[in-house]
Coordinates of C-alpha atoms in Angstrom, one line a residue:
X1 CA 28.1 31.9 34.3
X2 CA 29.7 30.8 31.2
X3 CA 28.9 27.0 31.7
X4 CA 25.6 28.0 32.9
X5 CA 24.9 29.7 29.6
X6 CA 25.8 26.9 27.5
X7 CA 23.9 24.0 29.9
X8 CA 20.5 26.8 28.9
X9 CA 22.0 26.7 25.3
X10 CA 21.6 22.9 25.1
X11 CA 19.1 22.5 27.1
X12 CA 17.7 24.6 24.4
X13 CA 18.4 22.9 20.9
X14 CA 17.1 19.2 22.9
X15 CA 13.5 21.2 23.7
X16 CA 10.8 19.8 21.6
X17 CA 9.0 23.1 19.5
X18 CA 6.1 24.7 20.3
X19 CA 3.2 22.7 21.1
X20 CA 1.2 22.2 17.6
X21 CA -2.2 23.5 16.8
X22 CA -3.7 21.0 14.2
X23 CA -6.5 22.7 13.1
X24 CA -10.1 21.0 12.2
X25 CA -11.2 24.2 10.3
X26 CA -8.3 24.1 8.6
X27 CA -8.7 20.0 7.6
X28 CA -11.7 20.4 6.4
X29 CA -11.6 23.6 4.1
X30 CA -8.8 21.4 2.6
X31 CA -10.8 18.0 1.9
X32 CA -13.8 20.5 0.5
X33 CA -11.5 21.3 -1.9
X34 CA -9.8 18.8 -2.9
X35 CA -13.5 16.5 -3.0
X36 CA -15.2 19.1 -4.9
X37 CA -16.0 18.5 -8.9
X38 CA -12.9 21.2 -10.1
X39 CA -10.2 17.7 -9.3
X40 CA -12.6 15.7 -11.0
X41 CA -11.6 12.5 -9.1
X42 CA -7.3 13.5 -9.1
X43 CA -6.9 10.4 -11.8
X44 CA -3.7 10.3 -12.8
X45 CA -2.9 11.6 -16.0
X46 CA -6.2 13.7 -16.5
X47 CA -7.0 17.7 -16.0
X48 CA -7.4 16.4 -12.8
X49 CA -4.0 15.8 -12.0
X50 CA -2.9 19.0 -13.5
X51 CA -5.1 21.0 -11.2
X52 CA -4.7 19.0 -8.4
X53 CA -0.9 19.7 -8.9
X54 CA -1.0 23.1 -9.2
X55 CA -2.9 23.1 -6.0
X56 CA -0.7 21.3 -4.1
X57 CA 2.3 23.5 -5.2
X58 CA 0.1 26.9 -4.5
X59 CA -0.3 25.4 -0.7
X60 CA 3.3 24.6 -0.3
X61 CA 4.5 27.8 -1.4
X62 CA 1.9 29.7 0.8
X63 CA 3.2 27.7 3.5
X64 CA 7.0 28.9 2.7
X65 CA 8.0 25.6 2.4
X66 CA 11.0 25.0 -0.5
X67 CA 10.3 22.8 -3.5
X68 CA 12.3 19.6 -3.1
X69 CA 11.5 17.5 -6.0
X70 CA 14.1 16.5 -9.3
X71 CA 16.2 19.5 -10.3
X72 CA 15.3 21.5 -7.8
X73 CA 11.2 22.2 -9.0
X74 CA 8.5 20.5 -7.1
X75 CA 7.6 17.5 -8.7
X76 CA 9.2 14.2 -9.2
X77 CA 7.8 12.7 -12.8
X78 CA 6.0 9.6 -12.4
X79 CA 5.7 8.0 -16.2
X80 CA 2.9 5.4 -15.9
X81 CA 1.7 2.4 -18.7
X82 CA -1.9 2.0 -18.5
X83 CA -3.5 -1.0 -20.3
X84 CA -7.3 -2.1 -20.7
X85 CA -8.0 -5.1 -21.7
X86 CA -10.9 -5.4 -24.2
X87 CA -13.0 -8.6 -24.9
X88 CA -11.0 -11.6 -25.2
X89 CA -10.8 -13.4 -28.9
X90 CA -9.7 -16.7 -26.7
X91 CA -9.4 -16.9 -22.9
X92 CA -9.9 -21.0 -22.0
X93 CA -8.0 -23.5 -20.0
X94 CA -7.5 -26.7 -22.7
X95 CA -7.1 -30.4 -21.8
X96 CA -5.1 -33.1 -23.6
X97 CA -7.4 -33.0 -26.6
X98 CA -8.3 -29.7 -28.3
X99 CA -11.2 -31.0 -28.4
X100 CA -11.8 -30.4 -24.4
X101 CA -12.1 -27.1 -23.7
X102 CA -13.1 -24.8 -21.2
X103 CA -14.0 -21.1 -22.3
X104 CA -13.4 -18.8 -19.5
X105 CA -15.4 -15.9 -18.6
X106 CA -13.4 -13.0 -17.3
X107 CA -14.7 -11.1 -14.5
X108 CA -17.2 -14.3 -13.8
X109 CA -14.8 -16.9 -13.5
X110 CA -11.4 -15.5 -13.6
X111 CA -9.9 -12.0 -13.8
X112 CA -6.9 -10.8 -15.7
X113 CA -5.3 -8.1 -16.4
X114 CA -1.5 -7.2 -17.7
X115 CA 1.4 -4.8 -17.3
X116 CA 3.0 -5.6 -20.5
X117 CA 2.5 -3.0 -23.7
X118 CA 1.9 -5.0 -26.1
X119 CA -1.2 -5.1 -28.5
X120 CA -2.5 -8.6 -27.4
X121 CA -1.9 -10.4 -24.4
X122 CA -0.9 -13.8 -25.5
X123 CA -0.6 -17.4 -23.5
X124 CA 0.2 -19.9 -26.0
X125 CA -0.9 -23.8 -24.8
X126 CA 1.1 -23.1 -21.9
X127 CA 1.0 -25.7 -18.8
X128 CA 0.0 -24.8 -15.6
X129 CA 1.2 -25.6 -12.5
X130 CA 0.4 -25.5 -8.9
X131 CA 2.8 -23.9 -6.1
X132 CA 0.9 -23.9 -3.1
X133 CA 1.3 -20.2 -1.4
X134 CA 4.1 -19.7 -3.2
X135 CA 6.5 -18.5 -0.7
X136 CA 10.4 -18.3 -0.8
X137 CA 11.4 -17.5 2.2
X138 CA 15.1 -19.2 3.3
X139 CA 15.3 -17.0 6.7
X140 CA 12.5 -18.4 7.3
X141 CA 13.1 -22.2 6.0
X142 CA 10.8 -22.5 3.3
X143 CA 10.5 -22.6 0.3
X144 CA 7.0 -24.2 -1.7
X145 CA 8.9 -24.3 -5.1
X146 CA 11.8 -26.4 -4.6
X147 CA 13.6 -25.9 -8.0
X148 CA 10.8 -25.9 -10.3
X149 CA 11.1 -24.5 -13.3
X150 CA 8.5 -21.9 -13.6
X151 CA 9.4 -20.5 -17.5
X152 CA 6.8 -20.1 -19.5
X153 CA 4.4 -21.9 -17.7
X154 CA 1.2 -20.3 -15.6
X155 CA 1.6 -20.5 -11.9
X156 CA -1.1 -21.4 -9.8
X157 CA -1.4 -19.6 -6.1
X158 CA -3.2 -19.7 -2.7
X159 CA -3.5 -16.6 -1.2
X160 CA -2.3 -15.3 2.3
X161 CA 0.9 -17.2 4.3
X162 CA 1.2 -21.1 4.7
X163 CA 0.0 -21.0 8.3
X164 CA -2.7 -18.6 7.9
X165 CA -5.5 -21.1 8.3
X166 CA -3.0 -23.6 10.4
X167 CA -4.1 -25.4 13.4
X168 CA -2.3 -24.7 16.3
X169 CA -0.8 -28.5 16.4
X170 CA 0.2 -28.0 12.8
X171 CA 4.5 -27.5 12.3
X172 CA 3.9 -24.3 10.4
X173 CA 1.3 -22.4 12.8
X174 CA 2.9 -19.2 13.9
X175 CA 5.6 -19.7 11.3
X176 CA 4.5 -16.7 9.1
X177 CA 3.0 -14.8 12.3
X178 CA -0.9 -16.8 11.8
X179 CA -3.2 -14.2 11.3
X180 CA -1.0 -11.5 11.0
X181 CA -0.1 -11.2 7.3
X182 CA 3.6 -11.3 5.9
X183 CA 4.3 -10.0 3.2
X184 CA 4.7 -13.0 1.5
X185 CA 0.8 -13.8 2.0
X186 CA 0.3 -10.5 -0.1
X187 CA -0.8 -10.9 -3.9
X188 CA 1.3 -8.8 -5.0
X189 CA 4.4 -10.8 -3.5
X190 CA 2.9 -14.0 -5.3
X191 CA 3.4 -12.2 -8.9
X192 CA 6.3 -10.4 -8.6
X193 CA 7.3 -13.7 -7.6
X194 CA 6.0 -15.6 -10.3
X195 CA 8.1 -12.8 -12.7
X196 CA 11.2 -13.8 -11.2
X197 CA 11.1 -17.0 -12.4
X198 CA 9.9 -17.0 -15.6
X199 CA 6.1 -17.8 -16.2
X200 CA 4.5 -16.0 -18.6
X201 CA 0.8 -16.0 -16.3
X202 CA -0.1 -16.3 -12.9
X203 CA -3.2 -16.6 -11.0
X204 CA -4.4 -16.9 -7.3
X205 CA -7.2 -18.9 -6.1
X206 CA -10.0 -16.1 -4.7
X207 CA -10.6 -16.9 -0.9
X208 CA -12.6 -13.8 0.6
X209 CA -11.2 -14.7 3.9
X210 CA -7.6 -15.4 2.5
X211 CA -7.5 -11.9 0.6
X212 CA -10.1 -9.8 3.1
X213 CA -12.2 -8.7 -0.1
X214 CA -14.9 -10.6 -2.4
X215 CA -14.5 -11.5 -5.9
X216 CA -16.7 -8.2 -6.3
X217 CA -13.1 -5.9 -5.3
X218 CA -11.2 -8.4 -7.8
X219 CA -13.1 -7.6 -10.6
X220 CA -13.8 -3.7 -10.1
X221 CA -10.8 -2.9 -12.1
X222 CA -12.2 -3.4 -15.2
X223 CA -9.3 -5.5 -16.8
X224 CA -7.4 -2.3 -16.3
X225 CA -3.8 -1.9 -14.8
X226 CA -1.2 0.6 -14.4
X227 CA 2.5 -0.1 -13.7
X228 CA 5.8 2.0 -13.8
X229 CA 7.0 2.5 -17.0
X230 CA 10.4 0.2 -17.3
X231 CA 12.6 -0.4 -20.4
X232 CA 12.3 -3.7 -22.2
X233 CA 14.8 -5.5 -21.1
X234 CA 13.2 -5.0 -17.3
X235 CA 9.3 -5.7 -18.0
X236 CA 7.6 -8.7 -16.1
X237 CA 7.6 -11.8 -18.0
X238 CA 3.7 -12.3 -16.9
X239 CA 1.6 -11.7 -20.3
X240 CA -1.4 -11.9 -17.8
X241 CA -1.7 -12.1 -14.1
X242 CA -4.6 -12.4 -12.0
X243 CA -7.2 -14.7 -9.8
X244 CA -9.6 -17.6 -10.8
X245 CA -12.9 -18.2 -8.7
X246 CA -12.4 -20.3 -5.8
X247 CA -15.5 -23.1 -7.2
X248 CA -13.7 -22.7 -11.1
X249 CA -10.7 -23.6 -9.3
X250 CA -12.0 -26.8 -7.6
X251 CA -13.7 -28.0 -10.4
X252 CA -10.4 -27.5 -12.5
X253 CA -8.8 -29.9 -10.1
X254 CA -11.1 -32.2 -9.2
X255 CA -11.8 -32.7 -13.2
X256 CA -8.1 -33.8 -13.3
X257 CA -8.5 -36.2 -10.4
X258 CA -7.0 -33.4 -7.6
X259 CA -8.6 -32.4 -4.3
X260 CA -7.6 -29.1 -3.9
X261 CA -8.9 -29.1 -0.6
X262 CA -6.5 -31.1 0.0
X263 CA -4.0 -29.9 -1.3
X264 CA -4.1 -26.7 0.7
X265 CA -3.7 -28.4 3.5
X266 CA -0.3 -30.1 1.6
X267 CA 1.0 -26.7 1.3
X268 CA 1.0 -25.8 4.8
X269 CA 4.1 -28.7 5.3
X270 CA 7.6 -27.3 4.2
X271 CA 7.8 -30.2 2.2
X272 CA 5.5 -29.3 -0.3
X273 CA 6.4 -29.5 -3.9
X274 CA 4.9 -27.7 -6.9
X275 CA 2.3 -30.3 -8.9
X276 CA 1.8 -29.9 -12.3
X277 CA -1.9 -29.7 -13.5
X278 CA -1.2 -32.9 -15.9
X279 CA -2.5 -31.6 -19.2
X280 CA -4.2 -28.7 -18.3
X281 CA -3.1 -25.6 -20.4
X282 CA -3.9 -21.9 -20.8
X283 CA -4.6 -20.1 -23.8
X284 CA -5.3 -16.6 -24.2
X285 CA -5.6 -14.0 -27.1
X286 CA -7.1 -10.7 -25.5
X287 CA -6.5 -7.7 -27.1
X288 CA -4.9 -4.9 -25.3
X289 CA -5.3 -0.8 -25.5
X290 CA -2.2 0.9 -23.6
X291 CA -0.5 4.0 -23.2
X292 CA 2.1 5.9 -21.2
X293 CA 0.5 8.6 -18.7
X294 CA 2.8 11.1 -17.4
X295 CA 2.3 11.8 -13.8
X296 CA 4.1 13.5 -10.9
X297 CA 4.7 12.9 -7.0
X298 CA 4.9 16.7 -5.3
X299 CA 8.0 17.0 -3.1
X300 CA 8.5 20.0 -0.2
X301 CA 10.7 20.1 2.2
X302 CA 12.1 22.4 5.1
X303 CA 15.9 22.2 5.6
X304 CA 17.6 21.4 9.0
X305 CA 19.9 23.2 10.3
X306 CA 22.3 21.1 11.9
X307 CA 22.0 17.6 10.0
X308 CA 20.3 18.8 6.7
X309 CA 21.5 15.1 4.8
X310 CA 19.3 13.3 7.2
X311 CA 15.5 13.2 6.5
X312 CA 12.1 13.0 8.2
X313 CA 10.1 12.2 5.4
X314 CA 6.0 12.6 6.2
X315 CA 3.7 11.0 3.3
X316 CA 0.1 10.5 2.0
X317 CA -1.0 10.2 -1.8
X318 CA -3.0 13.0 -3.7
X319 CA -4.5 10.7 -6.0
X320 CA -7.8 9.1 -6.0
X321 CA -10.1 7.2 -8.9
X322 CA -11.1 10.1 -10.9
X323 CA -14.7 10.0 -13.1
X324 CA -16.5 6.8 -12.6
X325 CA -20.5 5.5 -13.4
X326 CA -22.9 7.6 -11.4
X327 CA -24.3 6.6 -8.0
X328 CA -27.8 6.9 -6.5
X329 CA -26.9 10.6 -6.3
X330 CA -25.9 11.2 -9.5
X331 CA -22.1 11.4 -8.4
X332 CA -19.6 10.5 -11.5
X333 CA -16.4 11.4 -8.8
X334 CA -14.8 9.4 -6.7
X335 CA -12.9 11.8 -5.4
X336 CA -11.5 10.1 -2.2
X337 CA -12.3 12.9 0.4
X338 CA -11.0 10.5 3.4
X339 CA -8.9 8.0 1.1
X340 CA -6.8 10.7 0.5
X341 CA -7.7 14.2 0.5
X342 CA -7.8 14.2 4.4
X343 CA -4.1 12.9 4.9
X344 CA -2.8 15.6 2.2
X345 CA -4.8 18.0 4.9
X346 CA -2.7 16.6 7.3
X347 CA 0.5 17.1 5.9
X348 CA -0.4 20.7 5.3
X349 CA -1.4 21.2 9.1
X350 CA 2.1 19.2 9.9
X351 CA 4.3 21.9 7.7
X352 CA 2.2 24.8 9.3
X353 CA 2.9 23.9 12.6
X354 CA 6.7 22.7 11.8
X355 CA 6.9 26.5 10.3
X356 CA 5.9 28.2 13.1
X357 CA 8.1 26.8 15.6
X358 CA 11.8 27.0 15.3
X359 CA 13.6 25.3 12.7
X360 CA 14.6 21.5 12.5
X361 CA 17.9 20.1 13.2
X362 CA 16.9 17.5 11.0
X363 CA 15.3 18.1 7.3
X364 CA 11.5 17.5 7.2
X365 CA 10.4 16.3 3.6
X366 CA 6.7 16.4 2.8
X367 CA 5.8 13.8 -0.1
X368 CA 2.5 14.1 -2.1
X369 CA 2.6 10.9 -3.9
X370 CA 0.9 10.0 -7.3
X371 CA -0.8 6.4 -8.3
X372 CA -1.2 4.6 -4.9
X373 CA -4.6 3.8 -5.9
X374 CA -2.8 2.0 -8.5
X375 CA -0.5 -0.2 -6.6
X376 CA 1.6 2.4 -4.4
X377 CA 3.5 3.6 -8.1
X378 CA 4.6 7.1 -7.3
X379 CA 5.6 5.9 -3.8
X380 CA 7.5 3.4 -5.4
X381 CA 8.8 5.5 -8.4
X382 CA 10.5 7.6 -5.8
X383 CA 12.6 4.7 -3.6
X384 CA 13.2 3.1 -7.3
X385 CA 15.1 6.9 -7.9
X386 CA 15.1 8.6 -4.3
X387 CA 15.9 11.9 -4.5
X388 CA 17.1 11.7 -0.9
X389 CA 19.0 8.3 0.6
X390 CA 17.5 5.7 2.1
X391 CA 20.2 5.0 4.7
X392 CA 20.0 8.8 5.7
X393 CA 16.0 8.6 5.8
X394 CA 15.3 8.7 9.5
X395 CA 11.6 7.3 9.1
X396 CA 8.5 7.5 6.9
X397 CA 5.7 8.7 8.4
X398 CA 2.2 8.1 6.5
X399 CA -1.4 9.0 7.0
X400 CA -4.1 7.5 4.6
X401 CA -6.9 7.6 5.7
X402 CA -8.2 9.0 9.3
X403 CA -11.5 8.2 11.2
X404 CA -14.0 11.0 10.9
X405 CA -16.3 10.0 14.1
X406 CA -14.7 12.2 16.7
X407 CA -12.1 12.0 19.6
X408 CA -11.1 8.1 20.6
X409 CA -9.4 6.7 23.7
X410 CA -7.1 4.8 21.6
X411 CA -4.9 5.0 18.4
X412 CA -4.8 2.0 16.4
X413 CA -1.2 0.6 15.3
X414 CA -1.0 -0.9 12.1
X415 CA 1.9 -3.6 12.0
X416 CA 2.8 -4.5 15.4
X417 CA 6.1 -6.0 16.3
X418 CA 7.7 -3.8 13.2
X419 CA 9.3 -1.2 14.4
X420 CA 10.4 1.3 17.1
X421 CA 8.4 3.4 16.3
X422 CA 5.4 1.8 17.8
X423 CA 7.1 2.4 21.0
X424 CA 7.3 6.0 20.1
X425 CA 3.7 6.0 19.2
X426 CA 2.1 4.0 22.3
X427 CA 4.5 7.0 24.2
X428 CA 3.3 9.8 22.9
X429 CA -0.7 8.6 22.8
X430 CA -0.4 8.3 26.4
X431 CA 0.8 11.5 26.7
X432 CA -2.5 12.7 25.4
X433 CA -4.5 10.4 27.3
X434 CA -5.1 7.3 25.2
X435 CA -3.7 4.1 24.8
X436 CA -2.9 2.4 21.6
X437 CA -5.3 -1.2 19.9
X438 CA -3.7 -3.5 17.6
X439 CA -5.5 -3.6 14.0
X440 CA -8.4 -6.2 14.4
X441 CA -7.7 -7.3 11.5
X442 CA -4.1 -8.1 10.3
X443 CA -4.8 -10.8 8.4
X444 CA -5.7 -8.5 5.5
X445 CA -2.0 -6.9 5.4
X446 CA -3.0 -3.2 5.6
X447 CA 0.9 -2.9 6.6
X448 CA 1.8 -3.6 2.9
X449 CA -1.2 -1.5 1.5
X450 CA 0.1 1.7 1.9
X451 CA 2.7 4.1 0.8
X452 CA 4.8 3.7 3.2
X453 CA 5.8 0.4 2.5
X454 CA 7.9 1.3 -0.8
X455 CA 10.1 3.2 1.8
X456 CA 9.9 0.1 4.5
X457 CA 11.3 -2.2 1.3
X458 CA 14.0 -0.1 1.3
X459 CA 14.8 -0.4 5.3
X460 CA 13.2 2.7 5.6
X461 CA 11.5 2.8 9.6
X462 CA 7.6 3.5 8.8
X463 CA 4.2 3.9 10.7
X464 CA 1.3 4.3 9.3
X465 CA -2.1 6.3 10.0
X466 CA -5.1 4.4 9.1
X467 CA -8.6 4.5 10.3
X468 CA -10.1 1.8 8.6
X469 CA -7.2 -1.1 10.4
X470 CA -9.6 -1.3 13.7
X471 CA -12.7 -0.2 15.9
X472 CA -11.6 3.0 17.3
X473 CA -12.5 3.3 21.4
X474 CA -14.3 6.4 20.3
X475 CA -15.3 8.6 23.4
X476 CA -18.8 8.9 22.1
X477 CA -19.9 5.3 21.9
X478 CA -17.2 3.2 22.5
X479 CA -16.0 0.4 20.0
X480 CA -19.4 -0.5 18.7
X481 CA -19.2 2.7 17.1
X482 CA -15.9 2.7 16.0
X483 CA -16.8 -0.6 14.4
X484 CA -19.8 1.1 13.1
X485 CA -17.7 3.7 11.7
X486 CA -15.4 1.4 10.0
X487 CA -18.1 -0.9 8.4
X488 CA -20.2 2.3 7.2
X489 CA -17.2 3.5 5.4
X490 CA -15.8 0.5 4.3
X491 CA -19.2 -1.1 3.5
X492 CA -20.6 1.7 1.3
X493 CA -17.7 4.0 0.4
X494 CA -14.3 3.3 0.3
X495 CA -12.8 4.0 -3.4
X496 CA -16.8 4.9 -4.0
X497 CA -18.0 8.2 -4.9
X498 CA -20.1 8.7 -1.6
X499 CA -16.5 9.0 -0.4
X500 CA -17.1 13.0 -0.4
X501 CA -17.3 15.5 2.4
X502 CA -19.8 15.2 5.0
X503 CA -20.4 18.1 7.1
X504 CA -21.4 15.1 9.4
X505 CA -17.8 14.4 9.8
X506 CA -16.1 14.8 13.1
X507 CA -12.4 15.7 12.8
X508 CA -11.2 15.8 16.4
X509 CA -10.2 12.0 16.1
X510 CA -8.1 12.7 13.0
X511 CA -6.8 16.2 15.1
X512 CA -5.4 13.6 17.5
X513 CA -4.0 11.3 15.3
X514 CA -2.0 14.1 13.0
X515 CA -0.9 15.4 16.4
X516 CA 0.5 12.3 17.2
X517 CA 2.1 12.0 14.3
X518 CA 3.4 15.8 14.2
X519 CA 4.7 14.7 17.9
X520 CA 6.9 11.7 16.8
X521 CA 8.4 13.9 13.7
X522 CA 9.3 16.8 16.0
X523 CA 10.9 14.2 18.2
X524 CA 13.2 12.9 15.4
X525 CA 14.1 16.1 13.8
X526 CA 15.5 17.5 16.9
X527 CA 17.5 14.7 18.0
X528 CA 20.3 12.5 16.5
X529 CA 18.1 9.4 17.0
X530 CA 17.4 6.6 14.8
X531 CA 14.5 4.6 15.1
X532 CA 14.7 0.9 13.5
X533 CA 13.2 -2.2 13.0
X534 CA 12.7 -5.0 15.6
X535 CA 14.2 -9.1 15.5
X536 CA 11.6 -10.8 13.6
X537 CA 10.6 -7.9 11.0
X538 CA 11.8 -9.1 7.5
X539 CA 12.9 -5.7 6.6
X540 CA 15.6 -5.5 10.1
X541 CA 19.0 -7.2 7.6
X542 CA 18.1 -4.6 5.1
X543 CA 18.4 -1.6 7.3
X544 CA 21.3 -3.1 9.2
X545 CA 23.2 -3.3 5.2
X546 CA 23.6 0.4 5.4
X547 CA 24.6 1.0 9.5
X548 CA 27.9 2.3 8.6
X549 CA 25.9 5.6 7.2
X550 CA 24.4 6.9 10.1
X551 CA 27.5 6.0 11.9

């Protein structure tokens, strides 16, 4: 009787919880609020923030969650520099002669904009040069810049991976996955990159194929850029970083006797070597306002009971672009309703449920991140100073942004060939009856776009939730209107202020999606498995540097 007893007793503690109820009402009372004029936009560092915080903290509480942010409260502070450039006294690239000079319009034919807080941005006659795609990657065997020394010189980029646009004949096709972006295709790779060694600008060639946006997205910012705030001694050495037009570009090297045409196809061969733009130089005086914004990432957790130092960590970012011109409504918010009021919603319907079953054996941590409209900075602010280890972080979990066109027959997986945890997805969907699509489009890197990859830097197993990665197989319609979906939203509203709520919308997609999602946490907070990353991902060594934890 006694063995019997304990074989129900286990059999117990293995059993997943009680089957979730993810409620649509309760999504969409959220995103109402969150959309409506009171957050005016949830811009970082405004009364928006501060309500939107206090928001966040009054639902968490409600839900008897505890706070697990620094010291014990509920936030984590974020301090952010913000810069805006204003007109530029001198932005030109120079020949030999002083006398032949070519004034530069920014936001026409190149865009700029810096992380560094000083009062101008200055480039001083500095040379540029040109470093193909501007990959180092030795596990990979490649490596466009070959010794060059980069210091305080402007380095010129292509966007994307070397074989992005390869033949299949070519040595490098497949090399960096072909269409599928690395994250070495991704701009932001290309600068920090540029940092490391030394130049003091660096600038991409726009290709709307290459990046998955026009010049139109490029420019939207305004000349305006936020970064974490660092001391001195750790600030990028880039006075000014940024894309030139793709026809600005050719004429630039065709004027010095280069084909870049060509020379893109140079740059897909490993034995590419940086060329020099033989007396071409930048020069730049633009003058720069700036100023630290304090900002906060919301942290909540529920405690495990049996392994409490290991963590399921579920995320999606609170912020969105806060008070902007007015559209053909009159609308001055873009208040991100989908991007990301309606994966906050889903968090809070993911702690509900997680509260009414029985505790976790594992802790579940619920992050609210700040600034990943502005280059994933809470997200990143937190692995920088996690408050909880990464080689005790069983997986990240994020949602940002969900498809609002009713129930599908598939889920879309962002990233395939990661991680485990696509297994675990493709698993679980077909428990409820649907089968999982690969992103259509993974040339545009939406696997590096999100929160969750700050975590995935770190070794940290993600997945990501997002809507916009691929025609949903919606029940109603098919693909041709997931695709419709998906272009309507893109097309007209995505960081827009028509992205508000809609009592058009159709939650019972998202419903299935944040079940999903509430399904694979469950699974991992009950067990003592940990998920990880599969031969090929370039994040696999780092994970495997801290095994001996989880041992």
């Amino acid at each position: 009787m006694t063995l019997r007893l304990a074989a129900t007793a286990a059999l117990f503690l293995a059993a997943p919880a009680a089957a979730q109820d993810i409620s649509a009402a309760h999504l969409a009372e959220t995103v109402r609020t969150m959309a409506s004029d009171q957050f005016q936009g949830r811009a970082p560092g405004t009364t928006g923030e501060e309500r939107t915080i206090g928001y966040l903290i009054g639902r968490l509480q409600a839900l008897g969650l505890e706070p697990a942010g620094t010291g014990g409260g509920w936030t984590q502070p974020v301090p952010l520099l913000h810069t805006a450039l204003a007109s530029p006294t001198k932005l030109q690239f120079e020949r030999k002669s002083h006398s032949n000079y070519q004034v530069l319009t920014q936001g026409t034919d190149i865009y700029v904009s810096t992380l560094q807080p000083n009062d101008v941005a200055t480039v001083a006659n500095a040379p540029l040069v040109f470093v193909g795609y501007g990959v180092s990657a030795p596990e990979r065997g490649w490596d466009d810049f070959k010794g060059a020394d980069l210091k305080g010189k402007v380095a010129v980029f292509l966007i994307n991976d070397p074989d992005f646009v390869a033949a299949a004949d070519e040595p490098v096709a497949g090399k960096f996955g072909g269409k599928t972006m690395t994250y070495y295709g991704r701009w932001t790779y290309k600068f920090e990159e540029a940092a490391r060694r030394g130049a003091v600008a660096a600038l991409i060639v726009h290709d709307t194929d290459g990046v998955g946006y026009g010049w139109n997205v490029v420019k939207s910012g305004g000349g305006e850029n936020y970064g974490l705030v660092v001391p001195p001694e750790k600030r990028t050495s880039l006075a000014l970083q940024g894309w030139i037009a793709h026809d600005v570009a050719d004429k630039l090297f065709a004027d010095i006797g280069l084909d870049l045409s060509q020379l893109r196809i140079a740059a897909r061969r490993s034995d590419f070597r940086p060329i020099p733009l033989s007396g071409v130089t930048l020069e730049a005086d633009i003058p720069v306002k700036h100023e630290v914004v304090q900002s906060q990432n919301v942290l909540a957790k529920i405690p495990g009971t049996r392994r409490p130092d290991e963590v399921v960590m579920y995320g999606a970012h609170w912020d969105a672009y806060g008070e902007g011109k007015p559209d053909e409504q009159g609308r001055i918010y873009r208040a991100g309703a989908n991007d990301d009021a309606l994966g906050v919603a889903g968090l809070f319907e993911i702690a509900r449920n997680f509260k009414a079953a029985r505790a976790p054996d594992r802790t579940l941590l619920f992050a609210f991140w700040t600034a990943e409209e502005r280059g994933l900075l809470g997200s990143e602010a937190y692995a920088q100073n996690p408050l909880y280890p990464p080689e005790k972080t069983v997986a990240n979990l994020g949602l940002d942004i969900l498809q609002t066109a009713g129930k599908a027959k598939d889920v879309i997986l962002v990233g395939q060939g990661q991680g485990t945890l696509e297994d675990d997805l493709a698993r679980l969907a077909a428990k409820q009856g649907r089968s999982v699509s690969v992103e259509s489009l993974p040339e545009r890197g939406l696997f590096y776009r999100a929160d969750h990859f700050s975590m995935a830097k770190r070794g940290v197993p993600v997945l990501l939730m997002m809507g916009i990665a691929g025609a949903s197989d919606l029940v109603a319609g098919g693909k041709v209107a997931g695709q419709k979906w998906v272009d309507d939203y893109t097309g007209k509203c995505y960081h827009q202020a028509c992205d508000a709520w809609d009592d058009s919308w159709n939650l019972d997609g998202a419903v299935q999606d944040i079940s999903v999602f509430y399904q694979i946490g469950d699974e991992l907070a009950r067990s003592a498995r940990w998920p990880g990353w599969k031969d090929g991902s370039e994040f696999k060594a780092i994970r495997d540097t801290s095994a001996a934890a989880r041992k």
